[in-house]
Coordinates of C-alpha atoms in Angstrom, one line a residue:
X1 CA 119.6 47.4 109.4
X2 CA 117.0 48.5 107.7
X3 CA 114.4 46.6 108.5
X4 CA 113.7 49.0 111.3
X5 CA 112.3 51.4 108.8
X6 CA 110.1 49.1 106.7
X7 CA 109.1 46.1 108.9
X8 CA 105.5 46.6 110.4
X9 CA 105.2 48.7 113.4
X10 CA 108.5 50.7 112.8
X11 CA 107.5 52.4 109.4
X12 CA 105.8 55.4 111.2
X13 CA 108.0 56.2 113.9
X14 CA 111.8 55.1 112.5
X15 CA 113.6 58.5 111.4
X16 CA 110.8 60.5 112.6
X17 CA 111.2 63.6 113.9
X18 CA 109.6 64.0 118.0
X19 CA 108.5 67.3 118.4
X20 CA 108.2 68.8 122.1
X21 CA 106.2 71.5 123.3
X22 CA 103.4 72.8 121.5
X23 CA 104.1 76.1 118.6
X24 CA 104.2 79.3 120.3
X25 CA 102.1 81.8 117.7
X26 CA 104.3 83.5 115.6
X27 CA 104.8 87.2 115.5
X28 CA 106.5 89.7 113.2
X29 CA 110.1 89.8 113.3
X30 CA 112.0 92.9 113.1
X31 CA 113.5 93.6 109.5
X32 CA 117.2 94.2 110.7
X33 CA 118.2 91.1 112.9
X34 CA 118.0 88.4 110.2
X35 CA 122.0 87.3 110.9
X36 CA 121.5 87.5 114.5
X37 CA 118.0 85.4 114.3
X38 CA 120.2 82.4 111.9
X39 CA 123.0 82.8 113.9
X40 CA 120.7 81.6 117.2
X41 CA 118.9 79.2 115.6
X42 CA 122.3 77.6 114.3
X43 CA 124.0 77.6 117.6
X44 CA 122.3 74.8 118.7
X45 CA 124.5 72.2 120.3
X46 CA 123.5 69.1 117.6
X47 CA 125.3 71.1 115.3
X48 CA 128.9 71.2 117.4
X49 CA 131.5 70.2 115.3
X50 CA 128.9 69.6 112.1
X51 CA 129.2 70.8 108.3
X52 CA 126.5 73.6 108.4
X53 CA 126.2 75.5 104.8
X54 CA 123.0 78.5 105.3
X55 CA 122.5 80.4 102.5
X56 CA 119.9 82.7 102.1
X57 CA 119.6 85.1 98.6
X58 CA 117.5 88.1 97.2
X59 CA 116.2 86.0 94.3
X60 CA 115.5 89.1 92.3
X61 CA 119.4 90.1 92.8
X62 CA 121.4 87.8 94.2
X63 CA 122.1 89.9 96.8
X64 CA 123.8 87.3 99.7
X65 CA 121.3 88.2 102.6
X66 CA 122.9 85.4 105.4
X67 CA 125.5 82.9 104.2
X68 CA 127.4 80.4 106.2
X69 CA 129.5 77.6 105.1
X70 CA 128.7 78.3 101.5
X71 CA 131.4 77.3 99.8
X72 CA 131.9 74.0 102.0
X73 CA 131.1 70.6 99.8
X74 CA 128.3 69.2 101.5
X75 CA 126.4 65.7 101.3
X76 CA 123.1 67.1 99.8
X77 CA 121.1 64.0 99.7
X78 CA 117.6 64.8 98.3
X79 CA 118.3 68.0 97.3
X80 CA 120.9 66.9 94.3
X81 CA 117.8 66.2 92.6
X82 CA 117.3 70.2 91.9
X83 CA 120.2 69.7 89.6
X84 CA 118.5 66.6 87.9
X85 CA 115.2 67.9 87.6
X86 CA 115.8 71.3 86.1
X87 CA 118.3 69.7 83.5
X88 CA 115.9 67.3 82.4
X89 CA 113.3 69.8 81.9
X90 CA 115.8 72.0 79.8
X91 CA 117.6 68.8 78.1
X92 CA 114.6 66.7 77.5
X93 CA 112.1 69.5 77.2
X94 CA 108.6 70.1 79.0
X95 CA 106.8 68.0 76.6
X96 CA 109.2 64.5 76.5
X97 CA 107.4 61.4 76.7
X98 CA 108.6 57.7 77.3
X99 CA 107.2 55.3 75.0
X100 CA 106.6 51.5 75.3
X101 CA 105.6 49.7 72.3
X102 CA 105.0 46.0 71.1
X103 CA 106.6 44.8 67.7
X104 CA 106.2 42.0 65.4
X105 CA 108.6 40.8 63.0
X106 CA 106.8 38.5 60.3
X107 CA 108.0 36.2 58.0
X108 CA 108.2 37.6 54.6
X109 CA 105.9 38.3 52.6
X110 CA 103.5 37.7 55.4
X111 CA 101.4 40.7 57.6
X112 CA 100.4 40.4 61.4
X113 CA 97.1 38.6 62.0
X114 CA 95.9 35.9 64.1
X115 CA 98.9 34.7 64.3
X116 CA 102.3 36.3 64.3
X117 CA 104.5 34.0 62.7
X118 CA 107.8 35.2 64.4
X119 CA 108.5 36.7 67.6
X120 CA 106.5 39.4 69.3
X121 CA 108.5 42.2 71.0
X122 CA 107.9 44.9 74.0
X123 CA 110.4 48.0 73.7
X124 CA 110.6 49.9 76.8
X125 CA 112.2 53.6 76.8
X126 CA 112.7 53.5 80.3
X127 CA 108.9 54.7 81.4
X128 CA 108.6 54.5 85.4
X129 CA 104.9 55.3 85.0
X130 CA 104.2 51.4 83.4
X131 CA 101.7 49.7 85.6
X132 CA 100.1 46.6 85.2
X133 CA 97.2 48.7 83.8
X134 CA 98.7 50.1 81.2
X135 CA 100.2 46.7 80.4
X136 CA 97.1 45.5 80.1
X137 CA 96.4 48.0 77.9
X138 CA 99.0 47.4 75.4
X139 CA 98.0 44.0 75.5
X140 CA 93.9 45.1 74.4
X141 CA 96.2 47.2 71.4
X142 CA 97.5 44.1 70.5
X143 CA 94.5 41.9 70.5
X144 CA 92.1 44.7 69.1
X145 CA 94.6 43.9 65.7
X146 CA 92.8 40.6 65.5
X147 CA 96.5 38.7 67.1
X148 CA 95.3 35.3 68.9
X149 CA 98.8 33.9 68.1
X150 CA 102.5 34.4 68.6
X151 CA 104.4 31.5 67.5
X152 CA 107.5 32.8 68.5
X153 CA 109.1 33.9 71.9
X154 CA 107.7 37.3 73.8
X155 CA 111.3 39.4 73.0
X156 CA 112.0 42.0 76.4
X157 CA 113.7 44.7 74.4
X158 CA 115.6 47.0 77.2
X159 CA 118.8 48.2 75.2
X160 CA 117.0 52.1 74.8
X161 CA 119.3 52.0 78.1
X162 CA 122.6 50.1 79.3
X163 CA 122.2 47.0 81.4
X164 CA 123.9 48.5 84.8
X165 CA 121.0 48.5 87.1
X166 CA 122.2 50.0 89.9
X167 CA 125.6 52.5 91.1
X168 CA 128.0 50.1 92.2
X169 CA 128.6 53.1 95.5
X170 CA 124.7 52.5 96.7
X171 CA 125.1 50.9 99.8
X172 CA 124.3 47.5 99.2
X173 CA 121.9 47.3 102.5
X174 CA 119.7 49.3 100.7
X175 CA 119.0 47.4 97.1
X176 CA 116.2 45.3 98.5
X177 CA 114.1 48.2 99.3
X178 CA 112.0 50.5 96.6
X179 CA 113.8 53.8 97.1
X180 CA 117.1 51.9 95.6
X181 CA 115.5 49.8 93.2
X182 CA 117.5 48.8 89.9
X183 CA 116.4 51.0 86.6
X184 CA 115.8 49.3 83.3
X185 CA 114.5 50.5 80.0
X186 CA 111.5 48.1 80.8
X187 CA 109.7 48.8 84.6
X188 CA 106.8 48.1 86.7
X189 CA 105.5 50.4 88.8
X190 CA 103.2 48.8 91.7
X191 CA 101.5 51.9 92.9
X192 CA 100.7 55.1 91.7
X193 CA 103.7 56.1 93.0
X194 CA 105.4 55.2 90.5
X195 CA 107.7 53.2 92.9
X196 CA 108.8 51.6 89.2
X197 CA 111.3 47.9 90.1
X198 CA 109.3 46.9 93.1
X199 CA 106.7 44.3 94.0
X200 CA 104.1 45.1 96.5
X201 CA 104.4 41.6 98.5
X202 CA 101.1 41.6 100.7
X203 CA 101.3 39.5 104.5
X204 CA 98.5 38.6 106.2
X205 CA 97.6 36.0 109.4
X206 CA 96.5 32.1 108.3
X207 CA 95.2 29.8 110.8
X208 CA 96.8 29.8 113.9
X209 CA 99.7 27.7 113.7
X210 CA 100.2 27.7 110.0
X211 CA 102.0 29.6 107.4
X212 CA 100.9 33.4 106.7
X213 CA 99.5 34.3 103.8
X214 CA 101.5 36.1 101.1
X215 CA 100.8 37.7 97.9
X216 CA 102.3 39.6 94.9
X217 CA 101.2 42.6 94.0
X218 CA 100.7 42.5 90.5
X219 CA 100.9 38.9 90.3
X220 CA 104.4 37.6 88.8
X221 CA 106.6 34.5 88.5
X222 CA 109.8 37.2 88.2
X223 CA 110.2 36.8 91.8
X224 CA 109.6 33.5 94.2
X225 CA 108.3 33.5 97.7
X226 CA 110.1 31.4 100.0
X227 CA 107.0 31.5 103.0
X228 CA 108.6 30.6 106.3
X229 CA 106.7 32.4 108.3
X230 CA 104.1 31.2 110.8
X231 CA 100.7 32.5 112.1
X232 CA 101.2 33.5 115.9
X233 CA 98.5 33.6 118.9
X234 CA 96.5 36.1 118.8
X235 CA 98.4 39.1 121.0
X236 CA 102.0 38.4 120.3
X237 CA 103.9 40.3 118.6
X238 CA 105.2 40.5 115.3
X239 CA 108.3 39.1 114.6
X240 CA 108.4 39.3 110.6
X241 CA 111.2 39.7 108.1
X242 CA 110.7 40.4 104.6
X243 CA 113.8 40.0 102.5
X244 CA 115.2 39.7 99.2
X245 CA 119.0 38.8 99.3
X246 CA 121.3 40.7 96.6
X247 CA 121.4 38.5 93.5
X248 CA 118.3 36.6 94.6
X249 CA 114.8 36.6 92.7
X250 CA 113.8 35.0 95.8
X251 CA 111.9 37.1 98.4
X252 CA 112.3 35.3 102.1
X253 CA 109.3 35.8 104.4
X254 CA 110.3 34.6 108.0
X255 CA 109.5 35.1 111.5
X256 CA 105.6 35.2 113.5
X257 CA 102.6 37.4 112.5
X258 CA 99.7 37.6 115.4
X259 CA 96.5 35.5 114.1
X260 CA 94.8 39.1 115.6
X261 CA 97.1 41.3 112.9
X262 CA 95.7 43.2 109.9
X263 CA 96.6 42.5 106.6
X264 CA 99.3 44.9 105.1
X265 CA 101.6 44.9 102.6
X266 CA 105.1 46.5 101.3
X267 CA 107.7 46.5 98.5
X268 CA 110.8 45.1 97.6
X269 CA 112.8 45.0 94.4
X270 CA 112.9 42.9 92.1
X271 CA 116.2 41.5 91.3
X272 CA 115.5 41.5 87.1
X273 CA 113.3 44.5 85.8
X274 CA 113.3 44.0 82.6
X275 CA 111.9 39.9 83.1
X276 CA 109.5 41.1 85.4
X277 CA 108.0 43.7 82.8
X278 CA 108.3 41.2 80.6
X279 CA 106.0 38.8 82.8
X280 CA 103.0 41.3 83.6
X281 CA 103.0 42.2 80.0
X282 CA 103.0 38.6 79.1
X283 CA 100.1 37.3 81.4
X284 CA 97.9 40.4 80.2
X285 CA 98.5 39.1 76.9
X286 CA 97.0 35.7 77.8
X287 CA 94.1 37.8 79.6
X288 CA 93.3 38.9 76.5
X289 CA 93.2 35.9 74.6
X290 CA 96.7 36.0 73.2
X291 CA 98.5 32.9 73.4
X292 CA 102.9 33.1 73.0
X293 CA 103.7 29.8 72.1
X294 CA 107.3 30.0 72.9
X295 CA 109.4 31.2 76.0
X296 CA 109.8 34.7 77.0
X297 CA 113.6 36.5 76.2
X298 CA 115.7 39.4 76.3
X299 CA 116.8 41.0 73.0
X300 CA 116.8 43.8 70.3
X301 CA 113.5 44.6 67.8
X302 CA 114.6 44.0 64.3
X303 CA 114.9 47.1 62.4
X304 CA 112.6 46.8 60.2
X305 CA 109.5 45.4 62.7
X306 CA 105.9 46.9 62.7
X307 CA 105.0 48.7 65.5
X308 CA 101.3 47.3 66.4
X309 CA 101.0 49.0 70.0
X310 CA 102.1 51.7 71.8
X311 CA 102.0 53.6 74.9
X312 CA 103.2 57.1 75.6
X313 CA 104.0 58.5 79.4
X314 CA 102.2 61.9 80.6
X315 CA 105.0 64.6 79.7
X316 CA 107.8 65.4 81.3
X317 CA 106.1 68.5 82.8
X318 CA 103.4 66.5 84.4
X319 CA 105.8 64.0 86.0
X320 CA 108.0 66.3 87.9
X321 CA 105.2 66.2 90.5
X322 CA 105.0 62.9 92.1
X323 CA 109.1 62.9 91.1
X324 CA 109.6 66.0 93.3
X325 CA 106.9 65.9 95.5
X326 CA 107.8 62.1 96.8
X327 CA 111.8 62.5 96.0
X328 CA 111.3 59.6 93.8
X329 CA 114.7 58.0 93.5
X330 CA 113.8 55.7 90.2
X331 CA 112.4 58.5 88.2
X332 CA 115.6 60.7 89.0
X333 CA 117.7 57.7 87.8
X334 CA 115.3 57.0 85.2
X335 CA 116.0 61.0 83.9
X336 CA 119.6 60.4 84.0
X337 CA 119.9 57.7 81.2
X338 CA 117.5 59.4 79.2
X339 CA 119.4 62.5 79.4
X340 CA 122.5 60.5 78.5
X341 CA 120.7 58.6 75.5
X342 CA 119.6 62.2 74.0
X343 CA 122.7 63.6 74.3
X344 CA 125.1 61.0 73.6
X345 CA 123.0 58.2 72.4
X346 CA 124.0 56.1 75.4
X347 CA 121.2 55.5 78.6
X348 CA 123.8 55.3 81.0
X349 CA 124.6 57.0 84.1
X350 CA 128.2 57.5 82.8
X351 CA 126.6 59.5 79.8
X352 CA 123.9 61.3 81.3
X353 CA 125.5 62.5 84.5
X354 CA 128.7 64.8 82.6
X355 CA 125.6 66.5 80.4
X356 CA 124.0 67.4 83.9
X357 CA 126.9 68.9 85.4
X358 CA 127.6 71.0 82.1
X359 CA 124.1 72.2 82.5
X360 CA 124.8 73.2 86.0
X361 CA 127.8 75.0 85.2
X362 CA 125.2 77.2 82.8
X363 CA 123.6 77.8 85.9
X364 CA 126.9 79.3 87.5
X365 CA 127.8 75.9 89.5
X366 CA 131.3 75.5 89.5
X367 CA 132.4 72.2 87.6
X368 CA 135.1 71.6 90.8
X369 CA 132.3 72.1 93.5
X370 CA 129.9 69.8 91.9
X371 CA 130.5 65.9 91.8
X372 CA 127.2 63.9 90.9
X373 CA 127.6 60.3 91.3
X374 CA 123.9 59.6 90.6
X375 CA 120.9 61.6 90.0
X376 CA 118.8 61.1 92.5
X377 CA 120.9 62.2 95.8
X378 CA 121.2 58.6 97.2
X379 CA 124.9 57.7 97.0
X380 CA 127.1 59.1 99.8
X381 CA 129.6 60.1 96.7
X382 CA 127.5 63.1 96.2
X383 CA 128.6 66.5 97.0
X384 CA 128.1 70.1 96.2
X385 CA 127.3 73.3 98.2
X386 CA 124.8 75.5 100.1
X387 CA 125.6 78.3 97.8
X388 CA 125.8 76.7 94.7
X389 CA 122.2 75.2 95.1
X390 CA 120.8 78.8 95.9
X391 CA 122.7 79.9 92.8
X392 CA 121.4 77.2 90.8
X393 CA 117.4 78.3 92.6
X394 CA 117.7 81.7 91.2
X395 CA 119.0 81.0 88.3
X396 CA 116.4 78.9 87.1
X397 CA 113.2 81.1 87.7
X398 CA 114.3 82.4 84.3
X399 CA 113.2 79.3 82.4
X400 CA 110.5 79.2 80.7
X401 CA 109.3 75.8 82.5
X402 CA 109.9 77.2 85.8
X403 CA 106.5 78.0 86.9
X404 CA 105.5 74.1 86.5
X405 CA 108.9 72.9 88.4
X406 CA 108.1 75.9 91.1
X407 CA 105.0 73.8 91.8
X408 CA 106.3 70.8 91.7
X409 CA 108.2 71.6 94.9
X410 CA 106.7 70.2 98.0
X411 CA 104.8 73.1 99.9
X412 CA 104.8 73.7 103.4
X413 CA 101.9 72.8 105.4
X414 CA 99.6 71.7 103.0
X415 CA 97.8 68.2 103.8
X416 CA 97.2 67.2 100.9
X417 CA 100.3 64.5 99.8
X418 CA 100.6 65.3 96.1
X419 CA 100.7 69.2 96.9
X420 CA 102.3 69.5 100.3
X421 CA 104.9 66.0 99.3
X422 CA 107.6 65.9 101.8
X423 CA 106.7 69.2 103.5
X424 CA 103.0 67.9 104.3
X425 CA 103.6 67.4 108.0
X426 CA 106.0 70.3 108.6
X427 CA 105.7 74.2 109.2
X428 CA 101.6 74.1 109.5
X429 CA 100.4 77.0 111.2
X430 CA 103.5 79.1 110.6
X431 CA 103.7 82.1 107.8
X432 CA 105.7 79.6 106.1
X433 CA 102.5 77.0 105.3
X434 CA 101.5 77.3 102.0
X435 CA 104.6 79.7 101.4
X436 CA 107.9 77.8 101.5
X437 CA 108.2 76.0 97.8
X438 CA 111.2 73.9 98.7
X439 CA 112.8 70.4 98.2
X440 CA 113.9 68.1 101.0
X441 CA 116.8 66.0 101.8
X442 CA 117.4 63.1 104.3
X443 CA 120.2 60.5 104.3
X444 CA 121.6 59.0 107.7
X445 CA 123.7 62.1 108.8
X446 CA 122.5 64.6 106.3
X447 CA 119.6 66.7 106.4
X448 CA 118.8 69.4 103.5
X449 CA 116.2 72.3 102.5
X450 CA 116.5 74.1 99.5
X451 CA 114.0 76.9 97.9
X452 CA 111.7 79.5 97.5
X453 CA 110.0 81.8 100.1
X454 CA 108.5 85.4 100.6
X455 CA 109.5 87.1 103.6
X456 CA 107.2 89.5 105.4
X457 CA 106.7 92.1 102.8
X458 CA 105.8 89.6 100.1
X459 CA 109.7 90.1 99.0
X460 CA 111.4 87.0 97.3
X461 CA 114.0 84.7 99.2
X462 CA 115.8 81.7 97.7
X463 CA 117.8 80.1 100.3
X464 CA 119.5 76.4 101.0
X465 CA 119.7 75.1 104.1
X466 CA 122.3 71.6 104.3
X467 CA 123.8 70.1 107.5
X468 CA 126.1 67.4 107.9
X469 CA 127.5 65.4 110.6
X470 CA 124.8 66.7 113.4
X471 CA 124.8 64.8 116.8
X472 CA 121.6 62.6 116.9
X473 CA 118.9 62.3 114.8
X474 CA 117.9 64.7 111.8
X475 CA 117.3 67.9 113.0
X476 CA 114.5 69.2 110.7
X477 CA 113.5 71.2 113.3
X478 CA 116.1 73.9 112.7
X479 CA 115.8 74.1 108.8
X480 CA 111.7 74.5 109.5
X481 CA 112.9 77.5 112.3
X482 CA 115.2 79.1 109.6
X483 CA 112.4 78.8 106.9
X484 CA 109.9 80.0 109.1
X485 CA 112.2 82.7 110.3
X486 CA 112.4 83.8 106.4
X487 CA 108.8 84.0 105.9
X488 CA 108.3 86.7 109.0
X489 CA 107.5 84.7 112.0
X490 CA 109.8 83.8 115.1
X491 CA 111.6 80.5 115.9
X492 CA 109.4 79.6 118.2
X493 CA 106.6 79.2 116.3
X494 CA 108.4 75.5 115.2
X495 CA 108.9 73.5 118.6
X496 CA 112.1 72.4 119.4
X497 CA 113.0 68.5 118.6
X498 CA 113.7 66.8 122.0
X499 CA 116.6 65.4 122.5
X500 CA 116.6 62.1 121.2
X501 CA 119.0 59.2 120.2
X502 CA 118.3 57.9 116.9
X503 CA 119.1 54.3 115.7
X504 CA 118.7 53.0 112.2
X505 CA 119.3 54.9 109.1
X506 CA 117.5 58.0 108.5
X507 CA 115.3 58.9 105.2
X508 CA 112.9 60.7 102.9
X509 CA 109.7 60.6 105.0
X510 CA 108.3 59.6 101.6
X511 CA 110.7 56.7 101.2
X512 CA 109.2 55.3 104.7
X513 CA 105.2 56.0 103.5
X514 CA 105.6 58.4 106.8
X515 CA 104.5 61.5 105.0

């Protein structure tokens, strides 16, 4: 089913929201009516018979200024990663780094040089931000040591984390695509995005008649392409599938693509991480003149191994950007076993999710209204409430970090994609562009806001906006009215969503490329 979202053509307008008439310019509201504004802009007829938790806080106080639903467990979707984030930050600290390194184990009473007389090994600590550049890199470390030689096996060392690569509750529709992509202590990232498991597989028209071309993007034999697909008359439409069957390290390209059609490309996941690092890092080796005689394997650096390579990430500080900003899934998951291997020496999600939830419960979250079942807000297992996550917001504009996490947040309005994130294409023109700091949430069914926003007078709000169960598509439209509402214009300055029937799952406009 969820092809509609990704397949060419559909990508913009699946899950999109359809606005109707142009915004009516906002005016000042008056001070006193705040409930009976909310309570308007909630009556709306999508949200008959629908879980509806509004909170809205004094962040200063904690003085409840609207609430509704507060205590109702709610799907949160995206906006579980507030929980993630803000523990990682205090768990792992601002300045945590992931490092991937290259080892060599030489025979005694030997030292590395042209050629490594053992095997060569790549430890990965579970960095998201590994491209094929900074493979390369590591590989130009390795070779500036004089190393022409490995006359062993290239030795994919992934045990910094367990080998469960995805929640057994993630819908299994979804694993093919990047937002649900399995995590590994060794990753690609295809993009700069950081969309860390996938493969960017590019399509583009052949001769009329004959096959499409495809490409991998970076180039690996970690996954196969099974081309099926044939060049169309100019015209026609497209009728491509791109699809990678659970289990399979085989991605199936079938269907016509017009001879007239543009090249494009998109991602998909690759079935075996850790392999697929392994491969990139392998054949940047070779580009560098280093030649691994024997076959490429998973396994553990020996103990006492030289390091003769390394990379470090950018800190943990810097990456909460594209990780908020997008909603990136991977790094959320990512955070979660390296909480879990900190803590209790285990990168699992079975470790690292209990030492989240402890940390919420410093936060005032109730342990019994809190149930994480991954990090990142995909699983439909997840559940916690409007007025736990605007406890949770206030509370943490007492840590020290918080200014850097504060930015992080998508903000309304703003065009630019690594400021404005999720937010880009919402609430311009409104009191609430550039003012609403808040993070996002979309699953089929369940739609989320959650932040920071200064009403009229310049006075602090934190308030949480979640919504389950609606009739019809997502209905951002009333979370941008209450925000904008907050920030001291009128309803009407966000245009009512038409009435519209959606089909097809529903999602992060970031997860789609939409935003």
């Amino acid at each position: 089913m969820h092809d509609q979202v990704v397949r060419v053509g559909a990508v913009l307008v699946a899950g999109a929201v359809v606005f109707g008439a142009p915004a009516v310019p906002a005016r000042a509201a008056a001070p006193g009516d705040l409930r009976g504004d909310l309570d308007a802009i909630l009556a709306d007829a999508r949200l008959d018979g629908a879980s509806v938790g509004v909170v809205v806080r004094d962040a200063r106080t904690g003085a409840v200024r609207y609430s509704r639903g507060a205590a109702t467990p709610v799907l949160p979707a995206s906006n579980l990663k507030i929980y993630t984030s803000s523990a990682a930050l205090s768990l792992l600290g601002t300045g945590y780094r992931f490092r991937t390194s290259v080892y060599a184990a030489p025979a005694p009473g030997t030292t590395v040089g042209p050629s490594v007389r053992g095997d060569l090994y790549l430890k990965g600590t579970g960095d998201p931000t590994m491209r094929a550049a900074e493979y390369d890199r590591l590989a130009a470390q390795v070779a500036a040591k004089g190393v022409r030689r490995v006359e062993g096996d290239l030795v994919a060392d992934d045990t910094w984390f367990d080998d469960v690569r995805t929640p057994s509750h993630w819908d299994p529709a979804d694993l093919q695509y990047y937002y649900a992509a399995p995590i590994s202590a060794l990753n690609v990232a295809p993009n700069d995005d950081f969309d860390t498991g996938s493969v960017n597989v590019s399509i583009g028209p052949g001769e009329e008649g004959g096959p499409v071309r495809v490409g991998l993007v970076p180039a690996t034999d970690a996954v196969e392409i099974d081309n099926r697909a044939v060049t169309g008359r100019a015209g026609t439409p497209s009728t491509l599938s791109i699809d990678r069957a659970a289990g399979s390290d085989t991605i199936v390209v079938s269907g016509s693509y017009p001879v007239s059609g543009s090249t494009f490309s998109t991602l998909r996941t690759v079935g075996k991480p850790t392999m697929y690092a392994a491969d990139v890092f392998r054949k940047a080796l070779e580009a560098h003149g280093v030649r691994v005689e024997g076959t490429t394997e998973r396994g553990r650096t020996p103990a006492r191994a030289a390091r003769i390579a390394t990379r470090a990430s950018m800190p943990l500080s810097e990456l909460m950007v594209p990780f908020l900003k997008l909603s990136n899934n991977m790094i959320a998951e990512t955070l979660v076993k390296a909480i879990g291997r900190k803590a209790g020496g285990e990168g699992s999600w079975d470790a690292g999710l209990p030492v989240i939830e402890r940390y919420a419960r410093s936060l005032g979250v109730p342990s019994d209204r809190l149930e994480m079942a991954d990090g990142s807000g995909l699983s439909r297992l997840d559940r916690t409430t409007a007025g736990d996550v605007s406890t949770a917001l206030r509370h943490v504009r007492k840590a020290r970090w918080f200014p850097g996490w504060y930015r992080a947040l998508p903000v309304a309005g703003d065009p630019d994609r690594m400021v404005g994130g999720t937010l880009t294409s919402r609430m311009g023109g409104t009191p609430a562009a550039g003012n609403v700091h808040a993070k996002t949430g979309t699953l089929t069914g369940a739609t989320a806001l959650s932040g920071y926003v200064a009403d009229a007078s310049g006075h602090r709000l934190v308030f949480s906006v979640i919504l389950n169960g609606y009739t019809g598509g997502a209905p951002k439209d009333i979370e941008d009215r209450i925000a904008v509402r907050l920030a001291g214009g009128t309803s009407s300055a966000v245009p009512r969503m038409r009435r519209t029937t959606q089909t097809g799952p529903q999602l992060e406009c970031s997860w789609t490329k939409s935003c």
